mmCIF file of C-alpha atoms in Angstrom:
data_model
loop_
_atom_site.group_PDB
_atom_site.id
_atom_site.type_symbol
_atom_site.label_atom_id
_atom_site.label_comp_id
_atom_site.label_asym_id
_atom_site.label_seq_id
_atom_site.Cartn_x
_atom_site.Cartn_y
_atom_site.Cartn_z
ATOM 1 C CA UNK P 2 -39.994 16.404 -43.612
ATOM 2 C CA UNK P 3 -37.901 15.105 -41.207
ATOM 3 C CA UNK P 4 -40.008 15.589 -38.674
ATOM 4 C CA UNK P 5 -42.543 12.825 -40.465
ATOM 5 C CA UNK P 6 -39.928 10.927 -41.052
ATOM 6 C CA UNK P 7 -39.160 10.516 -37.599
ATOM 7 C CA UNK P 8 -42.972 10.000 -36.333
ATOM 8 C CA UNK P 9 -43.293 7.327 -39.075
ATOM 9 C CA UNK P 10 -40.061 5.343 -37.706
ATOM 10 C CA UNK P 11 -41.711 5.832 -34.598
ATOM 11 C CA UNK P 12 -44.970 4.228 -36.065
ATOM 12 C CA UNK P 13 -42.816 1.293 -37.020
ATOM 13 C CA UNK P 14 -41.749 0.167 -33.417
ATOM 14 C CA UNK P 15 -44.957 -0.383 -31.863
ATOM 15 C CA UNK P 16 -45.644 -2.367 -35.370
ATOM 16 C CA UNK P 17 -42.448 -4.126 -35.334
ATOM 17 C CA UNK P 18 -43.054 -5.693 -31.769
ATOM 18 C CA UNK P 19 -46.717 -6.701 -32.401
ATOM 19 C CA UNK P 20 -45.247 -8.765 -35.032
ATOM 20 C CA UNK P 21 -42.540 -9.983 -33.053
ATOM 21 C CA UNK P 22 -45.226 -10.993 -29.964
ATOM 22 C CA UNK P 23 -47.115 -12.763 -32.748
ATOM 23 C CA UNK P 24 -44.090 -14.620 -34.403
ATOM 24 C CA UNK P 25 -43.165 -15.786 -30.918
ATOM 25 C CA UNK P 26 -46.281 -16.928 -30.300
ATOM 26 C CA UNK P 27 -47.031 -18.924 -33.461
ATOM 27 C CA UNK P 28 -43.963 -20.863 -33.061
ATOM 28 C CA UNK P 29 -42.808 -21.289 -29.556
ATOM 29 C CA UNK P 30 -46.854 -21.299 -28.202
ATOM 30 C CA UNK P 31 -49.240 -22.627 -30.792
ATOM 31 C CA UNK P 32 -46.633 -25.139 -32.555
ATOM 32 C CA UNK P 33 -45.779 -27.366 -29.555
ATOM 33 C CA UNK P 34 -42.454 -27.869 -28.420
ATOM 34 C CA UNK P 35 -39.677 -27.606 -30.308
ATOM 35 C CA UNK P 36 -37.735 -30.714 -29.285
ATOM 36 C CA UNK P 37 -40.901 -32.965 -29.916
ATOM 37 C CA UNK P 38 -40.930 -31.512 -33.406
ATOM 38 C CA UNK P 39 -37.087 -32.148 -34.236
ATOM 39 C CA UNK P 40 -36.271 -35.063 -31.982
ATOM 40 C CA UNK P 41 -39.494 -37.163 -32.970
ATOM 41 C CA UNK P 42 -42.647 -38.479 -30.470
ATOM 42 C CA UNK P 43 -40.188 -41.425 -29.553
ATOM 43 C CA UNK P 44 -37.742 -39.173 -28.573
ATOM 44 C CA UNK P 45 -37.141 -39.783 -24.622
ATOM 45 C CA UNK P 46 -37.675 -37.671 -21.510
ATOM 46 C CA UNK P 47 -33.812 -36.679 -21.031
ATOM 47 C CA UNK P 48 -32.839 -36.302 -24.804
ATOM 48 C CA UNK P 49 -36.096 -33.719 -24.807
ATOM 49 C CA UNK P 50 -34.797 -32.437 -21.473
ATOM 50 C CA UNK P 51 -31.451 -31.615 -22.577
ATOM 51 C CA UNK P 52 -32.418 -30.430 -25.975
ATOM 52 C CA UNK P 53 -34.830 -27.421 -24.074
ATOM 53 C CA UNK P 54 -31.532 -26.930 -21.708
ATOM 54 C CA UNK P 55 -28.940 -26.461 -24.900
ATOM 55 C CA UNK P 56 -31.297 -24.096 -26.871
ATOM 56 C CA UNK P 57 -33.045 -22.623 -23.834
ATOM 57 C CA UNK P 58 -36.690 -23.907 -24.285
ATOM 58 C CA UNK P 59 -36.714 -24.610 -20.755
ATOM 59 C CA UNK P 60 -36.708 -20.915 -19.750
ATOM 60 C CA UNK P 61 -40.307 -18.936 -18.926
ATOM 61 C CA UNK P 62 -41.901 -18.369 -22.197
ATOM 62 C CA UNK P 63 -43.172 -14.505 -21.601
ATOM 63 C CA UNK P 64 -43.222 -13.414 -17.719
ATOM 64 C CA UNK P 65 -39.557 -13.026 -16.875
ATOM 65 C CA UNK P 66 -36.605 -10.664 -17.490
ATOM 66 C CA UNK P 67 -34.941 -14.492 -18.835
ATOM 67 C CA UNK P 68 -37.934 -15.537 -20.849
ATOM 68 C CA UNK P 69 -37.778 -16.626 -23.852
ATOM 69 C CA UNK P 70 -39.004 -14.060 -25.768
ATOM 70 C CA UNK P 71 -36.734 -11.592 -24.111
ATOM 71 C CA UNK P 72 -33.785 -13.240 -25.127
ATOM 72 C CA UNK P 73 -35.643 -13.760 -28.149
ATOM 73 C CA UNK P 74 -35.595 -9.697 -28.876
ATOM 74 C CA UNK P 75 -32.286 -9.371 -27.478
ATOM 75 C CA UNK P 76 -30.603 -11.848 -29.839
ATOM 76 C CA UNK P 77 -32.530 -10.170 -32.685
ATOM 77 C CA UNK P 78 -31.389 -6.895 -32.047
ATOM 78 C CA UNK P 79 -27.541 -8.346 -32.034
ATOM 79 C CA UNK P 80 -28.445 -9.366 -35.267
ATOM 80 C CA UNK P 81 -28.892 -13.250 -34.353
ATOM 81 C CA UNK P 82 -31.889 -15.305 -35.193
ATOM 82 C CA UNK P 83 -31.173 -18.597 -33.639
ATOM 83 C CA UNK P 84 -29.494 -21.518 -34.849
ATOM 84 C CA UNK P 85 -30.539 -24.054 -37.303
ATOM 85 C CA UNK P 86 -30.437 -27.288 -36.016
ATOM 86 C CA UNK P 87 -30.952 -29.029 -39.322
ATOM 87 C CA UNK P 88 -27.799 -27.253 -41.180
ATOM 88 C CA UNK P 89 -25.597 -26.681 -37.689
ATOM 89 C CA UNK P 90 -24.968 -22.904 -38.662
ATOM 90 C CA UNK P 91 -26.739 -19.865 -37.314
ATOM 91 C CA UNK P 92 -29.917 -18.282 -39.167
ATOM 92 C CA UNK P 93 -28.251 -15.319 -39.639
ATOM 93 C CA UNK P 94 -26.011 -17.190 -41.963
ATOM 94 C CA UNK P 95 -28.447 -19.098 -44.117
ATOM 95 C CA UNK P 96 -30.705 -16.453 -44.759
ATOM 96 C CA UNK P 97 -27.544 -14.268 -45.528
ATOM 97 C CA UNK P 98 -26.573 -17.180 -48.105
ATOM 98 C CA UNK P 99 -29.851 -17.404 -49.639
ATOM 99 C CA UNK P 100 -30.973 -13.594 -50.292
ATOM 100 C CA UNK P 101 -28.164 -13.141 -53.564
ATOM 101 C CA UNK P 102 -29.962 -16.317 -55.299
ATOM 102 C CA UNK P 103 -33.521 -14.612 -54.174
ATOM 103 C CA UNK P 104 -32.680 -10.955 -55.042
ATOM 104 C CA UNK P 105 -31.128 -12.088 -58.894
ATOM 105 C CA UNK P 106 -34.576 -13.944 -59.351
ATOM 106 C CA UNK P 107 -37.201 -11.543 -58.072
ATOM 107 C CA UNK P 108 -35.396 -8.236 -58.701
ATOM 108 C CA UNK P 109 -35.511 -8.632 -62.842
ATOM 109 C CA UNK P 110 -38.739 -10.009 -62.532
ATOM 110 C CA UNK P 111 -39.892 -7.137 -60.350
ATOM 111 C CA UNK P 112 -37.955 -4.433 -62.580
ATOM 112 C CA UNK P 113 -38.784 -5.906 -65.945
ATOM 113 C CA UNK P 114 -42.536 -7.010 -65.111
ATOM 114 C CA UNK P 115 -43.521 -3.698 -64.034
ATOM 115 C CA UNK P 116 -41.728 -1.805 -67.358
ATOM 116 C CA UNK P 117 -43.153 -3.906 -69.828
ATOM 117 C CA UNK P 118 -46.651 -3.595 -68.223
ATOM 118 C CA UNK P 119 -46.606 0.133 -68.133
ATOM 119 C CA UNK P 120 -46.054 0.339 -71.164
ATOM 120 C CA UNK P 121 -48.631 -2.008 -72.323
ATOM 121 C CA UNK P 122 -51.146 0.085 -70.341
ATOM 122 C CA UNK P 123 -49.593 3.242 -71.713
ATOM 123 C CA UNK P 124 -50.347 1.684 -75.403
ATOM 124 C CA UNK P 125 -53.884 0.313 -74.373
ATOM 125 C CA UNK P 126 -55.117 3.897 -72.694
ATOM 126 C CA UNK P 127 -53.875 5.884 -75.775
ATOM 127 C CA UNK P 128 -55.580 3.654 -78.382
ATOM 128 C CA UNK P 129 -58.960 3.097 -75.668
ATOM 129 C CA UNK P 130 -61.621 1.143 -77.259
ATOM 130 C CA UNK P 131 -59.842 0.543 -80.426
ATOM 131 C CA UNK P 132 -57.917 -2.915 -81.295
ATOM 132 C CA UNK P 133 -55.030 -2.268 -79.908
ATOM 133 C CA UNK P 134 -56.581 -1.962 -76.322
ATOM 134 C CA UNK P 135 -58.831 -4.955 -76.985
ATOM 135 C CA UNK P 136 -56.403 -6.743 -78.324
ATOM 136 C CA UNK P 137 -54.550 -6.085 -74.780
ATOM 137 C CA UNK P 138 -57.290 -6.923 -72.681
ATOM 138 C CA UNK P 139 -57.877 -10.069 -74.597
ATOM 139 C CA UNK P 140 -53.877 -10.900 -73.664
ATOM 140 C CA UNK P 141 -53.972 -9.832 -70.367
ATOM 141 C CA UNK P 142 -57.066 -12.124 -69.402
ATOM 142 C CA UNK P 143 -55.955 -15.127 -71.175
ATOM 143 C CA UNK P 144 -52.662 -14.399 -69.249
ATOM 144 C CA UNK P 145 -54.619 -14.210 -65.741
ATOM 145 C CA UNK P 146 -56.234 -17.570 -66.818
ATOM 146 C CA UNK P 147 -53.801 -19.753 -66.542
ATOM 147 C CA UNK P 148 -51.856 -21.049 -63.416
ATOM 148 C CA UNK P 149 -48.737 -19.960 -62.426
ATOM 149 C CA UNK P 150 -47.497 -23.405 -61.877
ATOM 150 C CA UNK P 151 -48.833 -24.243 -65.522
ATOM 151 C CA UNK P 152 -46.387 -21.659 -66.829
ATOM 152 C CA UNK P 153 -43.679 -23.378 -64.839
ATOM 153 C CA UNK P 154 -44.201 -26.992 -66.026
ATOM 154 C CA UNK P 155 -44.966 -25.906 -69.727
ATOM 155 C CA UNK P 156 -41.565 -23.265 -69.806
ATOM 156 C CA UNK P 157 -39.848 -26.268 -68.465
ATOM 157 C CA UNK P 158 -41.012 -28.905 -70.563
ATOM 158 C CA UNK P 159 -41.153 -27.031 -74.283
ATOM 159 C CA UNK P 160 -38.262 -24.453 -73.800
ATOM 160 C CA UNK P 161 -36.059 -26.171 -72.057
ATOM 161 C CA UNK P 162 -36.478 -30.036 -72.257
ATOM 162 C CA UNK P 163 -37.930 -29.824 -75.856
ATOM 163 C CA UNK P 164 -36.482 -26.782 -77.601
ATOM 164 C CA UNK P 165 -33.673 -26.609 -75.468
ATOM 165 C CA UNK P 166 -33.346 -23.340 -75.491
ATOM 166 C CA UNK P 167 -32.746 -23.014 -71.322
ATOM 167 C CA UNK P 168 -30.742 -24.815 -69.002
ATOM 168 C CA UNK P 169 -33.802 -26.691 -66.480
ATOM 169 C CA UNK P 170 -31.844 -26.704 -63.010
ATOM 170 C CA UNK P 171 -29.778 -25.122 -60.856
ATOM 171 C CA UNK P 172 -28.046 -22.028 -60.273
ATOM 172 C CA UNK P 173 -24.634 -21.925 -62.169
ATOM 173 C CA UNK P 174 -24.519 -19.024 -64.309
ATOM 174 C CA UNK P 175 -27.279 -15.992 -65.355
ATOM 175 C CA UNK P 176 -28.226 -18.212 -68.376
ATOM 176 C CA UNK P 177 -29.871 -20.714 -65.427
ATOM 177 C CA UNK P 178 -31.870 -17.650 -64.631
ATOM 178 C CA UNK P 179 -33.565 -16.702 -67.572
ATOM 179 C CA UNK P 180 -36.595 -19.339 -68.330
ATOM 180 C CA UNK P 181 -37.464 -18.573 -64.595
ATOM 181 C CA UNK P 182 -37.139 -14.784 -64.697
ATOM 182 C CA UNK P 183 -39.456 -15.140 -68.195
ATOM 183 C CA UNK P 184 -42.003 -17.643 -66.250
ATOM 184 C CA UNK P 185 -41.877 -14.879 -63.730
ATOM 185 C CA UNK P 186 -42.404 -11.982 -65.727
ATOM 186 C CA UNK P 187 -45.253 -13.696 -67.898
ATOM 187 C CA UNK P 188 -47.066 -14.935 -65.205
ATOM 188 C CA UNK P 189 -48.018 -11.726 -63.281
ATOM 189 C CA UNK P 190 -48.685 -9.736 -66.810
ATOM 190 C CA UNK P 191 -52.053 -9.619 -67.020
ATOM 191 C CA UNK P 192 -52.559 -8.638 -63.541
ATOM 192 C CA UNK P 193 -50.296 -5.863 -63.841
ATOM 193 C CA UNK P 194 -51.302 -4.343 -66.616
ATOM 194 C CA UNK P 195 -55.211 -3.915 -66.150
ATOM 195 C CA UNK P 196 -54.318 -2.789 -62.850
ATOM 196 C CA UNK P 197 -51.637 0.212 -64.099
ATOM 197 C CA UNK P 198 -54.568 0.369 -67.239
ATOM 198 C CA UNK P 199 -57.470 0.841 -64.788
ATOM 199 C CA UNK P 200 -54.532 3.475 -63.042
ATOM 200 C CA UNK P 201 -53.875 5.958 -66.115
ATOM 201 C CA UNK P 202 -57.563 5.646 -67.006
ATOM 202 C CA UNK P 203 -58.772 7.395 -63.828
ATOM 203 C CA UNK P 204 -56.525 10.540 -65.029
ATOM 204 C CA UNK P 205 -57.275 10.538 -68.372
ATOM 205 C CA UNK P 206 -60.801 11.648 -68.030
ATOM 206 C CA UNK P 207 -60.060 14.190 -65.461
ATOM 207 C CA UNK P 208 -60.606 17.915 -66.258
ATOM 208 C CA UNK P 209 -57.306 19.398 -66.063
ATOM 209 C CA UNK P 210 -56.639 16.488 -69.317
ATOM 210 C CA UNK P 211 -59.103 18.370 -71.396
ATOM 211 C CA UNK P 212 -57.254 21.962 -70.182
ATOM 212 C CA UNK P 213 -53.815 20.667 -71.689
ATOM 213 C CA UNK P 214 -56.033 19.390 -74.912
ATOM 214 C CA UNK P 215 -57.012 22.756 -75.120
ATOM 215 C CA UNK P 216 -53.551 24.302 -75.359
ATOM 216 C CA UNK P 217 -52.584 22.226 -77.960
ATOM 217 C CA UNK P 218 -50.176 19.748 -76.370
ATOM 218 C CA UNK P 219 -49.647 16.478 -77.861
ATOM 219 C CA UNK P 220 -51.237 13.704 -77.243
ATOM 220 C CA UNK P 221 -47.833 11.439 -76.478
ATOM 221 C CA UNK P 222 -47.197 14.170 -74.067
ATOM 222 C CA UNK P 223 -49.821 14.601 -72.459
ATOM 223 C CA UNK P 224 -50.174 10.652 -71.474
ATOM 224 C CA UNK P 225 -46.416 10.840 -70.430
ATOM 225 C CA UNK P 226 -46.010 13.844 -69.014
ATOM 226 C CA UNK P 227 -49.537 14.471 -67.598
ATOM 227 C CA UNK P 228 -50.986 11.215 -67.001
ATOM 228 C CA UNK P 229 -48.712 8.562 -66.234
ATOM 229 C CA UNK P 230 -46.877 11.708 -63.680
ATOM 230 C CA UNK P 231 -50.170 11.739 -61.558
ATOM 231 C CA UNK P 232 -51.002 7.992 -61.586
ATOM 232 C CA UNK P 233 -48.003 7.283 -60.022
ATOM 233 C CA UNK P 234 -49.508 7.000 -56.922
ATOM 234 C CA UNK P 235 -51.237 4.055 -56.956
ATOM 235 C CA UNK P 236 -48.928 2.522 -59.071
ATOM 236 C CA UNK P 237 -46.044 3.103 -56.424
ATOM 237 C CA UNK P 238 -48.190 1.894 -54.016
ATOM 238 C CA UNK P 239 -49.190 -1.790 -55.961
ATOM 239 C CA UNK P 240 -45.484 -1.729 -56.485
ATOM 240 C CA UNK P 241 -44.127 -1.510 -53.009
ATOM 241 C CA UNK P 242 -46.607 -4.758 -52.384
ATOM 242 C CA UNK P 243 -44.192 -6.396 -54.156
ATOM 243 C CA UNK P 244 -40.897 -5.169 -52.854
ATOM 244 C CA UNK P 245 -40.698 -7.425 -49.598
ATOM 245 C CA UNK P 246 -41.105 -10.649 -51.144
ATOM 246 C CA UNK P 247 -37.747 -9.614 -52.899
ATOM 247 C CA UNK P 248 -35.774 -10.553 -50.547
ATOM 248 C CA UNK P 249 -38.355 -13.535 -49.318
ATOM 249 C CA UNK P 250 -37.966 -15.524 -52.409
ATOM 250 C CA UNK P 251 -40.117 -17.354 -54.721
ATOM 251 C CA UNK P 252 -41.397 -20.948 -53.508
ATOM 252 C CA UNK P 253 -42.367 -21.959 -56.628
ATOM 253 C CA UNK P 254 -39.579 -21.015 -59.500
ATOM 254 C CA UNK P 255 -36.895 -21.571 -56.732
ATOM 255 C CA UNK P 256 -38.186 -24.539 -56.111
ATOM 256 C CA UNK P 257 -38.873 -26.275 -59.294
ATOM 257 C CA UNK P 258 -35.770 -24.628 -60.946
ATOM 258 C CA UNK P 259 -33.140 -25.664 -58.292
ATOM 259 C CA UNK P 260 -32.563 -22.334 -56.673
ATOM 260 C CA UNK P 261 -30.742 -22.182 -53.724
ATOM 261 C CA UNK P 262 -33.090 -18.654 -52.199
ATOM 262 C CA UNK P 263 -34.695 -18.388 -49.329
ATOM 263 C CA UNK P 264 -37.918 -19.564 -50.589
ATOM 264 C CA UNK P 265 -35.899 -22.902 -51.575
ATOM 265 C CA UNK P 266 -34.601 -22.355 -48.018
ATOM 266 C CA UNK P 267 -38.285 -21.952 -46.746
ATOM 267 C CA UNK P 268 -39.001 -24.507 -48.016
ATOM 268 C CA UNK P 269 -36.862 -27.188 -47.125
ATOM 269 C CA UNK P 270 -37.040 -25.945 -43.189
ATOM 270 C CA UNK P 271 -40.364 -26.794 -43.511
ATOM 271 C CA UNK P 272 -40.032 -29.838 -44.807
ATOM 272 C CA UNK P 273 -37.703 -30.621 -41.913
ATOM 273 C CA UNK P 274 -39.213 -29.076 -38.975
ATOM 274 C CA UNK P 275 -36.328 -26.370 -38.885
ATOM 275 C CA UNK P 276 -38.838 -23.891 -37.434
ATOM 276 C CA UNK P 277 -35.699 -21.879 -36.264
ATOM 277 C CA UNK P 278 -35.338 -20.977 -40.209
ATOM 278 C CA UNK P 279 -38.623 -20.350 -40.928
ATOM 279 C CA UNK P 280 -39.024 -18.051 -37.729
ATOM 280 C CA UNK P 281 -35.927 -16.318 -39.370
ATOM 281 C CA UNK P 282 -37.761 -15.452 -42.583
ATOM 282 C CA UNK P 283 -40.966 -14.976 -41.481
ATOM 283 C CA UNK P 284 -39.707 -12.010 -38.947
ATOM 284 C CA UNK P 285 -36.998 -10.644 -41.758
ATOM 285 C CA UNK P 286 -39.816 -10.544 -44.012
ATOM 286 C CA UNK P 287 -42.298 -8.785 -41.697
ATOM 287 C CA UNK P 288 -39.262 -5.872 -40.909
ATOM 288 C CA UNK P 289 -38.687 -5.385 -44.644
ATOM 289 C CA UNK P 290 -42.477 -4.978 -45.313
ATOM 290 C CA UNK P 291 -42.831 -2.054 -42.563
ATOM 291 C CA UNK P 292 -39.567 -0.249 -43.731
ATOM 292 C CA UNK P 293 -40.727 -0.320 -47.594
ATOM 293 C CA UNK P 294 -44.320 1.229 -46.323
ATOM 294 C CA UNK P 295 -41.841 3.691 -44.925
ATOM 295 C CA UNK P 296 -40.249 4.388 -47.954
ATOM 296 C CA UNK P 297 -43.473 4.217 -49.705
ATOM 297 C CA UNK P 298 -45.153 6.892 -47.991
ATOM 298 C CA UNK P 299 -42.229 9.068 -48.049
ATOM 299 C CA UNK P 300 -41.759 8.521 -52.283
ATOM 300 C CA UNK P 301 -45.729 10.047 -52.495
ATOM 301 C CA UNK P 302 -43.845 13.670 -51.645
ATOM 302 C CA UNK P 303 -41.722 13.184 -54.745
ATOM 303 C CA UNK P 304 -43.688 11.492 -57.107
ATOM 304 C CA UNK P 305 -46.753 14.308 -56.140
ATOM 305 C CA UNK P 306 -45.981 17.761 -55.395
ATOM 306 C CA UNK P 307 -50.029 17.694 -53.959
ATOM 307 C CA UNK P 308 -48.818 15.700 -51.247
ATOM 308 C CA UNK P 309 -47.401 17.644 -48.622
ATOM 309 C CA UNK P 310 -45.895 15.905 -45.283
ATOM 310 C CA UNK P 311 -46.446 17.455 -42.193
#
């Protein structure tokens, strides 16, 4: 076991500097200089030369032991992901700021989404083909239909502005929360449960299903107990998809709900050429991906005593 574990971490760092070589490249390489894009076209020859001398843009970009992209890894393995020239503060400490507003928005989405939507599909595959499945289905497409940034503008504008039943902006107490964590939850509901649907359907045809029929079990038990247990797998695994953009934020609901995450963070460095911040997320996000995989593959061994690690 811990021998996998150990060849999968190794797995990670080739990985891990492929994306860093990558990130590097998109922003320091293909985007053009950095003081252009914060100082302006207009911007002189010695306010551009001194910007590149202050932040060290005038440094060899690859081909040196005091390139930038050494000093690039080096800072990010102290922990330090530049400085934001937009907010004066280091990205360490805006991302740091922004991943509690992120985490209470996308975590009870995450958690809540994914319960309700089992258990839709649990209802659907035990009543298969009858009218509480169709009925389902019928749901879960008219669900898929329908925009995500419809949901936003119609929670906003009958619960909140016309029933007003939810705060609209801002990020004051948990009640602020709530039509975007709804929004959230709705939004994705379709799509999760004809996917964990399609998931418990695969096992419910199976021949060991018919063995346990045979014996007399119950039919609630063998769906719980039975199915569900081995079509965990893929359901772990559409799950985990998910995890990283936990801690990335939402762009939309933090956006048009006044959220101060990382995807409102993303957002506004955009907006302002602070490609220092968006470098920030962009590689955080990347790292988070490759250690959930980690934990991913590693969660099979529990969820499936067929899977053995070797």
């Amino acid at each position: 076991m811990w021998r996998y574990v150990g060849k999968r971490l190794l797995q990670v760092v080739p990985t891990t500097f492929g994306i860093l070589v990558l990130t590097f490249v998109l922003f320091n390489v293909v985007g053009g200089s950095p003081a252009e894009t914060i100082l302006g076209k207009n911007a002189t020859a010695e306010a551009i030369a001194a910007f590149n001398r202050l932040h060290g843009f005038d440094k060899p970009l690859l081909f040196a032991l005091d390139s930038q992209f050494v000093t690039f890894v080096a800072n990010l393995l102290k922990g330090e992901l530049g400085y934001s020239v937009e907010l004066k503060e280091p990205v360490t400490s805006v991302l740091l700021r922004g991943v509690g507003p992120s985490l209470s928005l996308t975590a009870p989405i995450l958690v809540g989404g994914t319960l309700l939507a089992l258990m839709l599909a649990l209802l659907s595959a035990a009543w298969r083909g009858k009218w509480v499945d169709k009925s389902i289905l019928v749901a879960s497409t008219v669900l898929m239909s329908v925009n995500y940034v419809v949901w936003v503008l119609a929670g906003q504008f009958f619960l909140a502005y016309k029933a007003g039943l939810f705060p609209i902006w801002g990020y004051e107490s948990a009640a602020y929360l709530a039509l975007p964590v709804l929004i959230g939850i709705v939004s994705s509901l379709g799509v999760d449960v004809r996917f964990f649907r399609t998931a418990l359907l695969d096992e419910i045809y199976k021949p060991y299903i018919l063995t346990a029929r045979s014996r007399g079990q119950s039919a609630a038990y063998i769906l719980v107990f039975h199915v569900l247990r081995n079509a965990l797998i893929p359901i772990a695994t559409y799950v985990s998809l998910s995890i990283p953009y936990l801690f990335s934020g939402s762009l939309l609901l933090e956006s048009f709900f006044g959220i101060p995450g990382l995807g409102s963070v993303a957002i506004n460095a955009i907006h302002s050429s602070d490609m220092a911040v968006v470098r920030g997320v962009v590689v955080m996000s990347a790292l988070v991906y490759q250690f959930v995989n980690l934990a991913t593959d590693l969660a099979y061994a529990a969820l499936d005593p067929r899977v053995r690690l070797k």
